[in-house]
Amino acid sequence: MKKIFFLLNVLLSFIFKAEVFAQEQYQGKAINEQVENALVKNYSDVKVFFEKAYSMYPEVPKGILEAVSYHYTHFKHISYNTPESSEELPRVYGIMGLTLNGKNYFRNNLITVSILSGYSQEDIIKDTAVNVNAYAAAFSFLKNYLKITSQKPEEMLKIIAFLSELNINSTTTINDYTINLYLYGILSFLNNKENQKNYNFPDYNINLDSVFGEANLKTFK
């Protein structure tokens, strides 16, 4: 009889844990859906700016602008009036999350984008459309300068890295890891089927193993 009660308790305990796990999984899925819905809503508010930029600069593969914006701002325009999330980290501006003052470590890529695109720094900061167009123009300029004719995002990693705020001038283990982690995030965004559907860009079928190597991928995930 004691053995039966023991087995019954074990069974009930297992069922309870399974129910808790299932509930946690359901709650986690519900939260993820809420976050994704919020991102899609953010994007719908600014979708027209991305579409315009792609029409003006067809050299930029569709999805690149969204991937960068998602990484930095989740499709929200950051202005002078937006509260800072951290006093230690450099402030980013616009929907593309460009850095004006890298605090002597990060690069001032807003200035870089301004020079390459011809748009003023002030307009890039204040105007959402200009912010996207300036990044796209800078991207297009570099692609033409490097004589890249492909539309494969993985063949434009030098451009994506150059237009970031990350320190590409100093070759260290930390900098190399940080840059590659950023690039992995961009390409992973592009490889995501839901993102392709929600943000209307094609499946580039990027082989992340061939880009980063299997060993490096394990450290990124």
Short mmCIF file of C-alpha atoms in Angstrom, two decimals:
data_model
loop_
_atom_site.label_atom_id
_atom_site.label_comp_id
_atom_site.label_asym_id
_atom_site.label_seq_id
_atom_site.Cartn_x
_atom_site.Cartn_y
_atom_site.Cartn_z
CA MET A 1 0.00 0.00 0.00
CA LYS A 2 2.83 2.41 0.91
CA LYS A 3 4.43 1.69 -2.44
CA ILE A 4 1.17 2.53 -4.22
CA PHE A 5 0.88 5.84 -2.33
CA PHE A 6 4.51 6.62 -3.13
CA LEU A 7 3.99 5.96 -6.84
CA LEU A 8 0.79 8.00 -6.78
CA ASN A 9 2.61 10.94 -5.19
CA VAL A 10 5.37 10.69 -7.78
CA LEU A 11 2.79 10.62 -10.57
CA LEU A 12 0.89 13.60 -9.16
CA SER A 13 4.13 15.50 -8.72
CA PHE A 14 5.08 14.78 -12.33
CA ILE A 15 1.66 15.91 -13.58
CA PHE A 16 1.87 19.11 -11.51
CA LYS A 17 5.34 19.93 -12.84
CA ALA A 18 4.18 19.21 -16.38
CA GLU A 19 1.21 21.55 -15.94
CA VAL A 20 3.45 24.28 -14.51
CA PHE A 21 5.88 23.86 -17.39
CA ALA A 22 3.05 23.99 -19.92
CA GLN A 23 1.65 27.12 -18.27
CA GLU A 24 5.07 28.78 -18.30
CA GLN A 25 5.49 27.87 -21.95
CA TYR A 26 2.06 29.30 -22.75
CA GLN A 27 2.78 32.51 -20.84
CA GLY A 28 6.15 32.85 -22.53
CA LYS A 29 4.57 32.35 -25.94
CA ALA A 30 1.87 34.91 -25.12
CA ILE A 31 4.50 37.46 -24.07
CA ASN A 32 6.51 36.83 -27.23
CA GLU A 33 3.38 37.35 -29.31
CA GLN A 34 2.65 40.62 -27.52
CA VAL A 35 6.20 41.83 -28.15
CA GLU A 36 6.05 40.80 -31.81
CA ASN A 37 2.68 42.52 -32.25
CA ALA A 38 4.12 45.70 -30.74
CA LEU A 39 7.08 45.57 -33.12
CA VAL A 40 4.83 45.06 -36.12
CA LYS A 41 2.73 48.02 -34.94
CA ASN A 42 5.87 50.16 -34.63
CA TYR A 43 6.90 49.13 -38.11
CA SER A 44 3.51 49.86 -39.64
CA ASP A 45 3.86 53.46 -38.45
CA VAL A 46 7.13 53.94 -40.34
CA LYS A 47 6.87 51.39 -43.16
CA VAL A 48 6.42 54.11 -45.77
CA PHE A 49 9.87 55.55 -44.96
CA PHE A 50 11.59 52.23 -45.56
CA GLU A 51 9.70 51.65 -48.81
CA LYS A 52 10.67 55.11 -50.04
CA ALA A 53 14.33 54.54 -49.18
CA TYR A 54 14.41 51.25 -51.09
CA SER A 55 12.85 52.91 -54.12
CA MET A 56 15.44 55.68 -54.01
CA TYR A 57 18.37 53.35 -53.38
CA PRO A 58 17.62 49.95 -54.97
CA GLU A 59 21.22 48.89 -54.35
CA VAL A 60 20.24 48.28 -50.72
CA PRO A 61 18.84 44.74 -50.32
CA LYS A 62 15.35 44.77 -48.84
CA GLY A 63 15.39 43.91 -45.17
CA ILE A 64 18.77 45.46 -44.38
CA LEU A 65 17.27 48.74 -43.19
CA GLU A 66 14.71 46.94 -41.04
CA ALA A 67 17.37 44.67 -39.54
CA VAL A 68 19.52 47.63 -38.49
CA SER A 69 16.56 49.61 -37.16
CA TYR A 70 15.28 46.60 -35.24
CA HIS A 71 18.69 46.11 -33.64
CA TYR A 72 19.00 49.67 -32.36
CA THR A 73 15.53 51.15 -31.86
CA HIS A 74 12.84 48.56 -32.62
CA PHE A 75 11.51 50.89 -35.33
CA LYS A 76 11.12 53.91 -33.01
CA HIS A 77 12.53 57.33 -33.87
CA ILE A 78 14.89 58.55 -31.14
CA SER A 79 15.13 62.33 -30.87
CA TYR A 80 16.70 64.87 -28.54
CA ASN A 81 13.58 64.66 -26.37
CA THR A 82 13.59 60.87 -25.98
CA PRO A 83 14.68 59.90 -22.44
CA GLU A 84 18.10 58.24 -22.37
CA SER A 85 18.12 54.55 -21.46
CA SER A 86 21.65 54.77 -20.04
CA GLU A 87 23.95 57.64 -19.14
CA GLU A 88 27.02 55.48 -19.73
CA LEU A 89 26.22 54.29 -23.25
CA PRO A 90 26.27 56.72 -26.18
CA ARG A 91 22.91 58.11 -27.21
CA VAL A 92 21.57 57.01 -30.58
CA TYR A 93 19.37 59.07 -32.87
CA GLY A 94 16.64 58.43 -35.38
CA ILE A 95 14.98 55.22 -36.37
CA MET A 96 18.33 53.78 -37.54
CA GLY A 97 19.97 54.36 -34.15
CA LEU A 98 22.96 56.46 -35.24
CA THR A 99 25.60 57.64 -32.76
CA LEU A 100 26.65 61.30 -32.67
CA ASN A 101 28.97 61.14 -29.66
CA GLY A 102 30.69 57.79 -29.16
CA LYS A 103 32.33 58.98 -25.93
CA ASN A 104 35.84 58.29 -27.23
CA TYR A 105 35.22 54.58 -27.71
CA PHE A 106 32.37 54.06 -30.15
CA ARG A 107 32.54 55.65 -33.58
CA ASN A 108 30.38 58.63 -34.47
CA ASN A 109 28.55 56.90 -37.30
CA LEU A 110 25.91 59.61 -37.55
CA ILE A 111 28.66 61.93 -38.78
CA THR A 112 29.89 59.25 -41.18
CA VAL A 113 26.40 58.75 -42.59
CA SER A 114 25.96 62.51 -42.91
CA ILE A 115 29.19 62.88 -44.90
CA LEU A 116 28.50 59.93 -47.21
CA SER A 117 24.85 60.79 -47.82
CA GLY A 118 24.99 64.57 -48.05
CA TYR A 119 22.22 65.04 -45.49
CA SER A 120 22.88 67.38 -42.56
CA GLN A 121 23.39 65.95 -39.08
CA GLU A 122 20.50 68.02 -37.77
CA ASP A 123 18.06 66.75 -40.39
CA ILE A 124 19.19 63.16 -39.79
CA ILE A 125 18.42 63.56 -36.09
CA LYS A 126 15.10 65.35 -36.43
CA ASP A 127 13.46 63.82 -39.50
CA THR A 128 12.55 60.12 -39.61
CA ALA A 129 12.44 59.97 -43.41
CA VAL A 130 15.82 61.68 -43.71
CA ASN A 131 17.28 59.34 -41.10
CA VAL A 132 16.37 56.26 -43.14
CA ASN A 133 17.27 57.86 -46.47
CA ALA A 134 20.66 58.99 -45.19
CA TYR A 135 21.59 55.49 -44.03
CA ALA A 136 20.38 54.00 -47.33
CA ALA A 137 22.30 56.63 -49.31
CA ALA A 138 25.49 55.94 -47.36
CA PHE A 139 25.02 52.20 -47.86
CA SER A 140 24.45 52.70 -51.59
CA PHE A 141 27.54 54.91 -51.90
CA LEU A 142 29.78 52.34 -50.21
CA LYS A 143 28.36 49.47 -52.24
CA ASN A 144 29.10 51.30 -55.48
CA TYR A 145 32.52 52.38 -54.21
CA LEU A 146 33.42 48.77 -53.40
CA LYS A 147 31.99 47.65 -56.75
CA ILE A 148 29.64 45.13 -55.14
CA THR A 149 26.97 44.06 -57.61
CA SER A 150 25.46 41.21 -55.61
CA GLN A 151 22.22 41.57 -53.65
CA LYS A 152 23.31 38.96 -51.10
CA PRO A 153 23.46 40.60 -47.65
CA GLU A 154 26.29 38.31 -46.50
CA GLU A 155 28.50 39.85 -49.19
CA MET A 156 27.96 43.33 -47.75
CA LEU A 157 29.14 42.74 -44.19
CA LYS A 158 31.99 45.24 -44.58
CA ILE A 159 29.44 47.93 -45.37
CA ILE A 160 27.17 47.01 -42.46
CA ALA A 161 30.13 46.99 -40.07
CA PHE A 162 31.50 50.29 -41.42
CA LEU A 163 28.16 52.03 -40.96
CA SER A 164 27.87 50.83 -37.36
CA GLU A 165 29.19 52.63 -34.29
CA LEU A 166 31.39 49.66 -33.39
CA ASN A 167 35.14 50.09 -33.16
CA ILE A 168 36.48 48.52 -36.36
CA ASN A 169 39.73 50.51 -36.29
CA SER A 170 41.27 48.66 -33.35
CA THR A 171 41.76 44.93 -33.91
CA THR A 172 41.26 43.18 -30.58
CA THR A 173 39.57 39.95 -29.58
CA ILE A 174 36.73 41.84 -27.90
CA ASN A 175 36.16 44.17 -30.85
CA ASP A 176 36.26 41.30 -33.32
CA TYR A 177 33.74 39.34 -31.28
CA THR A 178 31.45 42.36 -30.84
CA ILE A 179 31.41 43.18 -34.55
CA ASN A 180 30.76 39.59 -35.58
CA LEU A 181 28.02 39.25 -32.96
CA TYR A 182 26.36 42.35 -34.40
CA LEU A 183 26.63 41.02 -37.95
CA TYR A 184 25.25 37.68 -36.80
CA GLY A 185 22.25 39.51 -35.35
CA ILE A 186 21.62 41.30 -38.64
CA LEU A 187 21.84 38.14 -40.76
CA SER A 188 19.78 36.13 -38.27
CA PHE A 189 17.05 38.75 -38.51
CA LEU A 190 17.08 38.37 -42.28
CA ASN A 191 16.96 34.57 -42.04
CA ASN A 192 13.89 34.61 -39.78
CA LYS A 193 10.75 33.49 -41.63
CA GLU A 194 8.41 35.57 -39.45
CA ASN A 195 10.48 38.68 -40.07
CA GLN A 196 10.40 38.03 -43.80
CA LYS A 197 6.61 37.91 -43.64
CA ASN A 198 6.10 40.80 -41.22
CA TYR A 199 8.57 43.19 -42.84
CA ASN A 200 8.14 42.16 -46.47
CA PHE A 201 11.59 41.11 -47.61
CA PRO A 202 12.73 37.96 -49.45
CA ASP A 203 14.33 34.82 -48.07
CA TYR A 204 18.03 35.19 -48.83
CA ASN A 205 18.71 31.70 -47.47
CA ILE A 206 21.93 32.84 -45.81
CA ASN A 207 24.24 30.02 -44.70
CA LEU A 208 25.40 31.30 -41.32
CA ASP A 209 27.84 28.40 -40.92
CA SER A 210 29.74 29.41 -44.03
CA VAL A 211 29.75 33.07 -42.98
CA PHE A 212 30.86 32.74 -39.35
CA GLY A 213 32.01 29.15 -38.93
CA GLU A 214 30.34 26.51 -36.79
CA ALA A 215 32.54 27.13 -33.74
CA ASN A 216 31.82 30.87 -33.73
CA LEU A 217 28.08 30.31 -34.16
CA LYS A 218 28.01 28.33 -30.92
CA THR A 219 29.32 31.35 -29.03
CA PHE A 220 26.75 33.67 -30.61
CA LYS A 221 23.67 31.60 -29.78
#
